[in-house]
PDB file of C-alpha atoms in Angstrom:
ATOM      1  CA  MET A   1     -15.904   4.703 -88.563  1.00  0.00           C
ATOM      2  CA  THR A   2     -14.361   1.277 -88.210  1.00  0.00           C
ATOM      3  CA  THR A   3     -10.962  -0.412 -88.197  1.00  0.00           C
ATOM      4  CA  ASN A   4     -12.062  -3.699 -89.713  1.00  0.00           C
ATOM      5  CA  SER A   5      -9.866  -4.852 -92.539  1.00  0.00           C
ATOM      6  CA  PHE A   6     -12.742  -5.969 -94.624  1.00  0.00           C
ATOM      7  CA  TRP A   7     -14.128  -2.573 -94.802  1.00  0.00           C
ATOM      8  CA  HIS A   8     -10.917  -1.045 -95.821  1.00  0.00           C
ATOM      9  CA  TYR A   9     -10.335  -3.754 -98.358  1.00  0.00           C
ATOM     10  CA  SER A  10     -13.812  -3.118 -99.901  1.00  0.00           C
ATOM     11  CA  LEU A  11     -13.109   0.668-100.076  1.00  0.00           C
ATOM     12  CA  ASP A  12      -9.799   0.128-101.801  1.00  0.00           C
ATOM     13  CA  ARG A  13     -11.253  -2.368-104.447  1.00  0.00           C
ATOM     14  CA  TYR A  14     -14.372  -0.153-105.024  1.00  0.00           C
ATOM     15  CA  SER A  15     -12.090   2.850-105.662  1.00  0.00           C
ATOM     16  CA  ARG A  16     -10.504   0.947-108.533  1.00  0.00           C
ATOM     17  CA  ASP A  17     -11.454   1.549-112.275  1.00  0.00           C
ATOM     18  CA  GLY A  18     -14.327  -0.340-113.417  1.00  0.00           C
ATOM     19  CA  VAL A  19     -15.164  -1.883-110.145  1.00  0.00           C
ATOM     20  CA  PRO A  20     -18.137   0.398-109.335  1.00  0.00           C
ATOM     21  CA  ALA A  21     -19.754  -0.381-112.723  1.00  0.00           C
ATOM     22  CA  MET A  22     -19.197  -4.041-112.327  1.00  0.00           C
ATOM     23  CA  CYS A  23     -20.724  -3.934-108.773  1.00  0.00           C
ATOM     24  CA  LEU A  24     -23.885  -2.103-110.158  1.00  0.00           C
ATOM     25  CA  GLU A  25     -24.186  -4.654-112.926  1.00  0.00           C
ATOM     26  CA  LEU A  26     -24.119  -7.453-110.434  1.00  0.00           C
ATOM     27  CA  GLN A  27     -26.749  -5.648-108.227  1.00  0.00           C
ATOM     28  CA  ASP A  28     -29.077  -4.644-110.949  1.00  0.00           C
ATOM     29  CA  GLN A  29     -28.866  -7.545-113.376  1.00  0.00           C
ATOM     30  CA  PHE A  30     -28.792 -10.407-110.842  1.00  0.00           C
ATOM     31  CA  GLY A  31     -29.891  -9.073-107.579  1.00  0.00           C
ATOM     32  CA  THR A  32     -26.375  -9.831-106.087  1.00  0.00           C
ATOM     33  CA  ASP A  33     -25.510  -8.439-102.572  1.00  0.00           C
ATOM     34  CA  VAL A  34     -22.299  -6.960-103.477  1.00  0.00           C
ATOM     35  CA  ASN A  35     -21.060  -6.966 -99.810  1.00  0.00           C
ATOM     36  CA  LEU A  36     -21.106 -10.688 -99.960  1.00  0.00           C
ATOM     37  CA  VAL A  37     -19.087 -10.689-103.202  1.00  0.00           C
ATOM     38  CA  LEU A  38     -16.646  -8.434-101.581  1.00  0.00           C
ATOM     39  CA  PHE A  39     -16.604 -10.560 -98.479  1.00  0.00           C
ATOM     40  CA  ALA A  40     -15.788 -13.636-100.581  1.00  0.00           C
ATOM     41  CA  LEU A  41     -12.908 -11.891-102.267  1.00  0.00           C
ATOM     42  CA  TRP A  42     -11.637 -10.571 -98.867  1.00  0.00           C
ATOM     43  CA  ILE A  43     -11.636 -14.005 -97.436  1.00  0.00           C
ATOM     44  CA  GLY A  44      -9.786 -15.365-100.317  1.00  0.00           C
ATOM     45  CA  HIS A  45      -7.276 -12.361-100.228  1.00  0.00           C
ATOM     46  CA  GLU A  46      -6.642 -13.334 -96.548  1.00  0.00           C
ATOM     47  CA  GLY A  47      -5.833 -16.930 -97.887  1.00  0.00           C
ATOM     48  CA  GLN A  48      -8.922 -18.460 -96.369  1.00  0.00           C
ATOM     49  CA  SER A  49     -11.651 -20.618 -97.772  1.00  0.00           C
ATOM     50  CA  ILE A  50     -15.311 -20.547 -96.627  1.00  0.00           C
ATOM     51  CA  GLU A  51     -17.106 -23.812 -96.328  1.00  0.00           C
ATOM     52  CA  THR A  52     -20.472 -24.125 -97.879  1.00  0.00           C
ATOM     53  CA  GLN A  53     -22.319 -24.243 -94.635  1.00  0.00           C
ATOM     54  CA  SER A  54     -20.636 -21.270 -93.337  1.00  0.00           C
ATOM     55  CA  ALA A  55     -21.305 -19.303 -96.497  1.00  0.00           C
ATOM     56  CA  ALA A  56     -25.133 -20.138 -96.242  1.00  0.00           C
ATOM     57  CA  TYR A  57     -24.768 -18.917 -92.491  1.00  0.00           C
ATOM     58  CA  CYS A  58     -23.387 -15.600 -93.766  1.00  0.00           C
ATOM     59  CA  VAL A  59     -26.103 -15.075 -96.308  1.00  0.00           C
ATOM     60  CA  THR A  60     -28.833 -15.643 -93.797  1.00  0.00           C
ATOM     61  CA  ALA A  61     -26.959 -13.456 -91.114  1.00  0.00           C
ATOM     62  CA  VAL A  62     -27.191 -10.309 -93.399  1.00  0.00           C
ATOM     63  CA  GLU A  63     -30.194 -11.145 -95.698  1.00  0.00           C
ATOM     64  CA  GLU A  64     -32.943  -9.369 -93.518  1.00  0.00           C
ATOM     65  CA  TRP A  65     -30.765  -6.296 -93.005  1.00  0.00           C
ATOM     66  CA  HIS A  66     -29.962  -5.988 -96.797  1.00  0.00           C
ATOM     67  CA  GLN A  67     -33.556  -6.248 -97.741  1.00  0.00           C
ATOM     68  CA  ALA A  68     -35.097  -4.190 -95.109  1.00  0.00           C
ATOM     69  CA  VAL A  69     -32.545  -1.344 -94.886  1.00  0.00           C
ATOM     70  CA  VAL A  70     -29.821  -1.373 -97.717  1.00  0.00           C
ATOM     71  CA  ARG A  71     -32.066  -1.994-100.655  1.00  0.00           C
ATOM     72  CA  PRO A  72     -34.967   0.489 -99.684  1.00  0.00           C
ATOM     73  CA  MET A  73     -32.344   3.278 -99.088  1.00  0.00           C
ATOM     74  CA  ARG A  74     -30.717   2.484-102.577  1.00  0.00           C
ATOM     75  CA  GLY A  75     -34.247   2.641-103.935  1.00  0.00           C
ATOM     76  CA  VAL A  76     -35.005   6.082-102.530  1.00  0.00           C
ATOM     77  CA  ARG A  77     -31.742   7.525-103.701  1.00  0.00           C
ATOM     78  CA  ARG A  78     -32.217   6.175-107.234  1.00  0.00           C
ATOM     79  CA  TRP A  79     -35.771   7.466-107.438  1.00  0.00           C
ATOM     80  CA  LEU A  80     -34.599  10.926-106.260  1.00  0.00           C
ATOM     81  CA  LYS A  81     -31.942  11.142-109.018  1.00  0.00           C
ATOM     82  CA  GLY A  82     -33.120  13.454-111.600  1.00  0.00           C
ATOM     83  CA  ARG A  83     -36.640  13.566-110.414  1.00  0.00           C
ATOM     84  CA  ASN A  84     -38.657  16.552-111.547  1.00  0.00           C
ATOM     85  CA  ILE A  85     -39.087  18.360-108.325  1.00  0.00           C
ATOM     86  CA  THR A  86     -39.280  22.190-108.294  1.00  0.00           C
ATOM     87  CA  ASP A  87     -36.689  22.668-105.380  1.00  0.00           C
ATOM     88  CA  THR A  88     -33.842  20.589-107.125  1.00  0.00           C
ATOM     89  CA  GLY A  89     -31.534  21.879-104.576  1.00  0.00           C
ATOM     90  CA  ALA A  90     -33.471  20.354-101.822  1.00  0.00           C
ATOM     91  CA  ARG A  91     -33.888  17.341-103.914  1.00  0.00           C
ATOM     92  CA  ASP A  92     -30.249  16.904-104.397  1.00  0.00           C
ATOM     93  CA  GLN A  93     -29.268  17.582-100.737  1.00  0.00           C
ATOM     94  CA  LEU A  94     -31.805  14.967 -99.695  1.00  0.00           C
ATOM     95  CA  ARG A  95     -30.333  12.480-102.140  1.00  0.00           C
ATOM     96  CA  ALA A  96     -26.782  13.111-100.852  1.00  0.00           C
ATOM     97  CA  ALA A  97     -27.969  12.473 -97.173  1.00  0.00           C
ATOM     98  CA  VAL A  98     -29.792   9.267 -98.212  1.00  0.00           C
ATOM     99  CA  GLN A  99     -26.585   8.176-100.048  1.00  0.00           C
ATOM    100  CA  LYS A 100     -24.571   8.854 -96.981  1.00  0.00           C
ATOM    101  CA  TRP A 101     -26.946   6.780 -94.859  1.00  0.00           C
ATOM    102  CA  GLU A 102     -26.938   4.110 -97.555  1.00  0.00           C
ATOM    103  CA  ILE A 103     -23.260   3.807 -97.440  1.00  0.00           C
ATOM    104  CA  GLU A 104     -23.443   3.550 -93.609  1.00  0.00           C
ATOM    105  CA  ALA A 105     -25.945   0.766 -93.965  1.00  0.00           C
ATOM    106  CA  GLU A 106     -23.566  -1.082 -96.360  1.00  0.00           C
ATOM    107  CA  ARG A 107     -20.645  -0.391 -93.732  1.00  0.00           C
ATOM    108  CA  MET A 108     -22.924  -1.804 -90.954  1.00  0.00           C
ATOM    109  CA  GLU A 109     -23.746  -4.983 -93.130  1.00  0.00           C
ATOM    110  CA  GLN A 110     -19.862  -5.416 -93.812  1.00  0.00           C
ATOM    111  CA  GLN A 111     -19.307  -5.090 -90.021  1.00  0.00           C
ATOM    112  CA  MET A 112     -21.907  -7.923 -89.391  1.00  0.00           C
ATOM    113  CA  LEU A 113     -20.090 -10.107 -91.828  1.00  0.00           C
ATOM    114  CA  PHE A 114     -16.657  -9.221 -90.361  1.00  0.00           C
ATOM    115  CA  ASP A 115     -17.878  -9.906 -86.787  1.00  0.00           C
ATOM    116  CA  LEU A 116     -18.896 -13.424 -88.138  1.00  0.00           C
ATOM    117  CA  THR A 117     -15.272 -14.286 -88.700  1.00  0.00           C
ATOM    118  CA  THR A 118     -14.503 -14.309 -84.903  1.00  0.00           C
ATOM    119  CA  GLY A 119     -17.567 -16.162 -83.996  1.00  0.00           C
ATOM    120  CA  PRO A 120     -18.062 -20.054 -83.613  1.00  0.00           C
ATOM    121  CA  ASN A 121     -20.356 -20.418 -86.631  1.00  0.00           C
ATOM    122  CA  LEU A 122     -18.091 -19.591 -89.241  1.00  0.00           C
ATOM    123  CA  ASN A 123     -15.843 -22.277 -90.550  1.00  0.00           C
ATOM    124  CA  LEU A 124     -12.749 -20.798 -92.564  1.00  0.00           C
ATOM    125  CA  ALA A 125      -9.809 -23.066 -93.503  1.00  0.00           C
ATOM    126  CA  SER A 126      -6.451 -21.976 -94.774  1.00  0.00           C
ATOM    127  CA  GLY A 127      -6.717 -22.469 -98.514  1.00  0.00           C
ATOM    128  CA  ASN A 128      -4.304 -24.580-100.452  1.00  0.00           C
ATOM    129  CA  LEU A 129      -4.996 -22.761-103.625  1.00  0.00           C
ATOM    130  CA  PRO A 130      -3.819 -19.545-105.270  1.00  0.00           C
ATOM    131  CA  VAL A 131      -5.551 -16.482-103.824  1.00  0.00           C
ATOM    132  CA  ALA A 132      -7.448 -15.891-107.027  1.00  0.00           C
ATOM    133  CA  ASP A 133      -8.762 -19.430-107.061  1.00  0.00           C
ATOM    134  CA  LEU A 134      -9.783 -18.931-103.304  1.00  0.00           C
ATOM    135  CA  MET A 135     -11.727 -15.801-104.208  1.00  0.00           C
ATOM    136  CA  VAL A 136     -13.687 -17.433-107.069  1.00  0.00           C
ATOM    137  CA  GLN A 137     -14.328 -20.505-104.873  1.00  0.00           C
ATOM    138  CA  ASN A 138     -15.565 -18.249-101.990  1.00  0.00           C
ATOM    139  CA  ALA A 139     -17.746 -16.151-104.397  1.00  0.00           C
ATOM    140  CA  ALA A 140     -19.416 -19.193-105.765  1.00  0.00           C
ATOM    141  CA  ARG A 141     -20.193 -20.312-102.258  1.00  0.00           C
ATOM    142  CA  LEU A 142     -21.526 -16.987-101.076  1.00  0.00           C
ATOM    143  CA  CYS A 143     -23.289 -15.744-103.929  1.00  0.00           C
TER     144      CYS A 143
END
């Protein structure tokens, strides 16, 4: 596993009432990469503001991974759910395995984003706004 504070922040937030449903709605209705939403919130939680160019850099840095790995895994997992297959035990076992790897792919995407915070191409500034306002501002720039 990882020790990055972004991943731990995401796990904490995702475990809260209503958050999984809201994230699914953002994914399904708007095609939002929830990892970018969580990244925006985490940066704001840390008292930082992301600049517009840096936000675009982050989106580009994970876009191919998200499209080529995360979304297809999610699609397979969803396709298997309730599918009429004779061996439902094997189907459910396969679905659970795909879900495990989907979560790992999400974690890897978050690690990619977290790693950007120590690189030269990401400009974060100490925000002069309340944390909630920083979160909203960052989300608007990243999503």
